[in-house]
PDB file of C-alpha atoms in Angstrom:
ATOM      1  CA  UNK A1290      21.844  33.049  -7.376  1.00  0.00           C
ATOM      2  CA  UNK A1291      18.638  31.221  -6.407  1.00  0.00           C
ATOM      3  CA  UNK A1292      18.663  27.280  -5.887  1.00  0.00           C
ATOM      4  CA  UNK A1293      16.407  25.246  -8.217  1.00  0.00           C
ATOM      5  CA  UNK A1294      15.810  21.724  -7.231  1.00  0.00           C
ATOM      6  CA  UNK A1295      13.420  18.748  -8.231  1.00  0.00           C
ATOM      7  CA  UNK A1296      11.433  17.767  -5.485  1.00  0.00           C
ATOM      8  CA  UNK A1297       8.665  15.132  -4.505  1.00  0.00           C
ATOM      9  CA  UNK A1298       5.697  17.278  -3.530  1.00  0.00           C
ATOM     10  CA  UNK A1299       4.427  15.320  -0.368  1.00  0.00           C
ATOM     11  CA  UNK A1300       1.941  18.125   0.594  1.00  0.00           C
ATOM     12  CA  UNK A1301      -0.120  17.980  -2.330  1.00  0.00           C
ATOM     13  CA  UNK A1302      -1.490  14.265  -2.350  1.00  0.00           C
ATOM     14  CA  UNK A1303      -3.678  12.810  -4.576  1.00  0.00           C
ATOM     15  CA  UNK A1304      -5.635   9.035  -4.702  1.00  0.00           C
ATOM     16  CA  UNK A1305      -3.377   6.735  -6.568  1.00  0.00           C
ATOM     17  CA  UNK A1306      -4.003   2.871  -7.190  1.00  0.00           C
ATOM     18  CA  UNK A1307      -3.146   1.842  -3.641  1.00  0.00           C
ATOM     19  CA  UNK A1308      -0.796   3.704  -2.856  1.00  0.00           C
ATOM     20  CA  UNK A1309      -1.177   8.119  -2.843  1.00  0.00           C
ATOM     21  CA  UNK A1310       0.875   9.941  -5.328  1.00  0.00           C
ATOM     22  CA  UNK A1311       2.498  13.337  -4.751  1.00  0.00           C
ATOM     23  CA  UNK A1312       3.521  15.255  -7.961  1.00  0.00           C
ATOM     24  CA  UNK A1313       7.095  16.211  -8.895  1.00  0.00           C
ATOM     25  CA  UNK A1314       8.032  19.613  -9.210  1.00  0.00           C
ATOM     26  CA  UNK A1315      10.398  21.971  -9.521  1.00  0.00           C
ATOM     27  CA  UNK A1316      11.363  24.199  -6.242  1.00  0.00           C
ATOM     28  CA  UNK A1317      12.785  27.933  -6.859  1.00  0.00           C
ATOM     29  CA  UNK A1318      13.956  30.094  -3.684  1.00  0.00           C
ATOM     30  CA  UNK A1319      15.080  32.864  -3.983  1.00  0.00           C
ATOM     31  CA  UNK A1320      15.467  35.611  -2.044  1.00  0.00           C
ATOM     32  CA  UNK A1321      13.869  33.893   1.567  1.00  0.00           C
ATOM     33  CA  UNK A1322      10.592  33.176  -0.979  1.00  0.00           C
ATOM     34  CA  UNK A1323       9.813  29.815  -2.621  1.00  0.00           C
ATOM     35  CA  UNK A1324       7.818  28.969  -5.715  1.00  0.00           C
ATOM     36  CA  UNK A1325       6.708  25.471  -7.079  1.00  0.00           C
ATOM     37  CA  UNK A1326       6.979  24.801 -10.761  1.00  0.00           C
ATOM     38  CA  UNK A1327       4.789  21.747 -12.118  1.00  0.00           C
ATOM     39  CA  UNK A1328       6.818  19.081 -14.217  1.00  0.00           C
ATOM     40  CA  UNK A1329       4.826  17.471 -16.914  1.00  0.00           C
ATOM     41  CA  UNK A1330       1.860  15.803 -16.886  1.00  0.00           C
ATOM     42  CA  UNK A1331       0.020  13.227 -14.607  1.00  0.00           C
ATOM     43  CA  UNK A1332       2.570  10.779 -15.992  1.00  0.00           C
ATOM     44  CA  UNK A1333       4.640  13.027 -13.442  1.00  0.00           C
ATOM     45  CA  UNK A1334       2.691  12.654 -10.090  1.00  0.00           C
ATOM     46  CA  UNK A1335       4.383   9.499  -8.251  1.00  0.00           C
ATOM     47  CA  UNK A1336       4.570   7.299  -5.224  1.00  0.00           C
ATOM     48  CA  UNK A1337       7.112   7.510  -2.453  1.00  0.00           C
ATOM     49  CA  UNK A1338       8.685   4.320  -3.615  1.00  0.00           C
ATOM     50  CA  UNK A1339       9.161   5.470  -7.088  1.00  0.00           C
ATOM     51  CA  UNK A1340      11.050   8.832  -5.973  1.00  0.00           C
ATOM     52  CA  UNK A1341      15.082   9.284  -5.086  1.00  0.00           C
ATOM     53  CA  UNK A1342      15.371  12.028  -2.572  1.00  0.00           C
ATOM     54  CA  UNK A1343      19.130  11.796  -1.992  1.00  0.00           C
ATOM     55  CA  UNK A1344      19.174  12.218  -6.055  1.00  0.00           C
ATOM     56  CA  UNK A1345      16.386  13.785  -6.511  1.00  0.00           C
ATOM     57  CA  UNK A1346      15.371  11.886  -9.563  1.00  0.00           C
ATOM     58  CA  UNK A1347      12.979   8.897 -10.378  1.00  0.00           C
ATOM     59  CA  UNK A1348      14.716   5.736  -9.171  1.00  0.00           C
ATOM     60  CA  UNK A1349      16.534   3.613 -11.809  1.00  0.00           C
ATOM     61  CA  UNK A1350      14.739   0.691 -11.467  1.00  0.00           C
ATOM     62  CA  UNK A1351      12.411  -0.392 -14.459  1.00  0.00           C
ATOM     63  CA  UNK A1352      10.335  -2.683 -12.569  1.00  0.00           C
ATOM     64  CA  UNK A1353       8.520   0.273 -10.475  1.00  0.00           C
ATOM     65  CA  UNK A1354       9.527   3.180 -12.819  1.00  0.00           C
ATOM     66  CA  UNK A1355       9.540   1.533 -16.187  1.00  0.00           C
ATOM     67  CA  UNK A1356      10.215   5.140 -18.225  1.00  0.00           C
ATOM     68  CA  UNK A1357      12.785   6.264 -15.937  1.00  0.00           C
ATOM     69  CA  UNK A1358      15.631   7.195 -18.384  1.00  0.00           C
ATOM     70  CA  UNK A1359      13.123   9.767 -20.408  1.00  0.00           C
ATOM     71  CA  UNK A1360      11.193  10.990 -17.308  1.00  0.00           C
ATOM     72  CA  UNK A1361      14.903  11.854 -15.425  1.00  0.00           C
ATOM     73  CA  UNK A1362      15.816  13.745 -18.335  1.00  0.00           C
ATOM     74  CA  UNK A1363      12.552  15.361 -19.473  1.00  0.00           C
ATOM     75  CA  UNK A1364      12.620  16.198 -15.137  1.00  0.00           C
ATOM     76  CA  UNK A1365      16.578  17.930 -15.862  1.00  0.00           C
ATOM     77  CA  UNK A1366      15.365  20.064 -18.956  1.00  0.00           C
ATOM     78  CA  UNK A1367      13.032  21.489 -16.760  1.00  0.00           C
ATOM     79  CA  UNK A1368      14.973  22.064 -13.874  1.00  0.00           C
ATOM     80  CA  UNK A1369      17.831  23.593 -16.883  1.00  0.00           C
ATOM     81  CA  UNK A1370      15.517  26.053 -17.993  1.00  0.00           C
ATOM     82  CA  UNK A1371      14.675  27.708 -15.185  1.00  0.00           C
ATOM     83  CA  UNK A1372      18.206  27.913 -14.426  1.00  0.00           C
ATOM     84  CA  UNK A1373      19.065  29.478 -17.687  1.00  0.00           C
ATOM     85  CA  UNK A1374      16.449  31.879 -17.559  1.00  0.00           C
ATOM     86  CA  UNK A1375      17.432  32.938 -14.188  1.00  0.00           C
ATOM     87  CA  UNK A1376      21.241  33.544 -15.432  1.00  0.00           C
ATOM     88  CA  UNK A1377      19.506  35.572 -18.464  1.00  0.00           C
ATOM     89  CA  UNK A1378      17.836  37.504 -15.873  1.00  0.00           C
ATOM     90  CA  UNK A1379      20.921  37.906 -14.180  1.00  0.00           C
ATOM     91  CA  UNK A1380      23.422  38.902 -17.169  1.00  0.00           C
ATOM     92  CA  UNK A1381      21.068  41.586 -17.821  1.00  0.00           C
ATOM     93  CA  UNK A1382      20.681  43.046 -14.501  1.00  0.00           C
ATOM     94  CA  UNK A1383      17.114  42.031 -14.252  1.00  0.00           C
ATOM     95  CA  UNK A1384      16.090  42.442 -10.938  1.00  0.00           C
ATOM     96  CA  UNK A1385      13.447  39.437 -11.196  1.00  0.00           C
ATOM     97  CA  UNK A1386      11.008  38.088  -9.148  1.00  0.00           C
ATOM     98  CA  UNK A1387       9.640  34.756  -8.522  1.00  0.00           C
ATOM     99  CA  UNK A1388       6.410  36.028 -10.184  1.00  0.00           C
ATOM    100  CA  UNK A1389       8.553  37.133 -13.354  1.00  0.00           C
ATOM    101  CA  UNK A1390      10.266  33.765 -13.848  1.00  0.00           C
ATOM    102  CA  UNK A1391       6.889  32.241 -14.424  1.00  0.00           C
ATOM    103  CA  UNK A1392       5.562  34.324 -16.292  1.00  0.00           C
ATOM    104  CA  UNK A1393       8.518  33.438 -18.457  1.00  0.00           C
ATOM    105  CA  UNK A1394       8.868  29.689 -17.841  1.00  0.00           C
ATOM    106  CA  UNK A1395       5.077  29.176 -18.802  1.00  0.00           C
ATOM    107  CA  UNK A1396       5.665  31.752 -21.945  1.00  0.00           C
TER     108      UNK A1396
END
């Protein structure tokens, strides 16, 4: 099975108000190979202080993340269907590659 995870994107910065802001995104390996999956829109690219690495989530704090509750969960739906379109690809002996489960995540 391949690990999907949400992940702070520190390597792709871009000029924020202040402070940079990386993009949060959704990491796929999967067989030694990795693949980044874009969540959302610019309302998705954040500062360091506003991510939870240890949870991998937007921190619950309103004061510096004042959508938190809708971005977490719009951040797990994501993260949920690439796992359940992995598991499709695996109940029906799919042999799938990272370049597959794009092409089926973007539709």
């Amino acid at each position: 099975m391949a690990k999907v995870s949400a992940v702070h994107y520190t390597s792709k910065k871009y000029a924020g108000e202040g402070e940079p802001i990386y993009p949060i995104m959704i990491r796929v390996s999967h067989r030694s190979s990795k693949k980044y999956f874009k969540v959302g829109d610019e309302t998705y690219n954040v500062t360091e202080r506003q991510w939870d690495n240890k949870a991998r989530e937007l921190k619950k704090d309103k004061r510096i993340n004042a959508n938190h509750i809708e971005q977490n969960f719009f951040i797990l739906e994501q993260v949920n269907k690439l796992i359940e379109i992995i598991k499709d690809f695996e109940k029906n002996n799919i042999a799938w590659t990272l370049n597959l489960l794009e092409k089926k995540y973007y539709g």
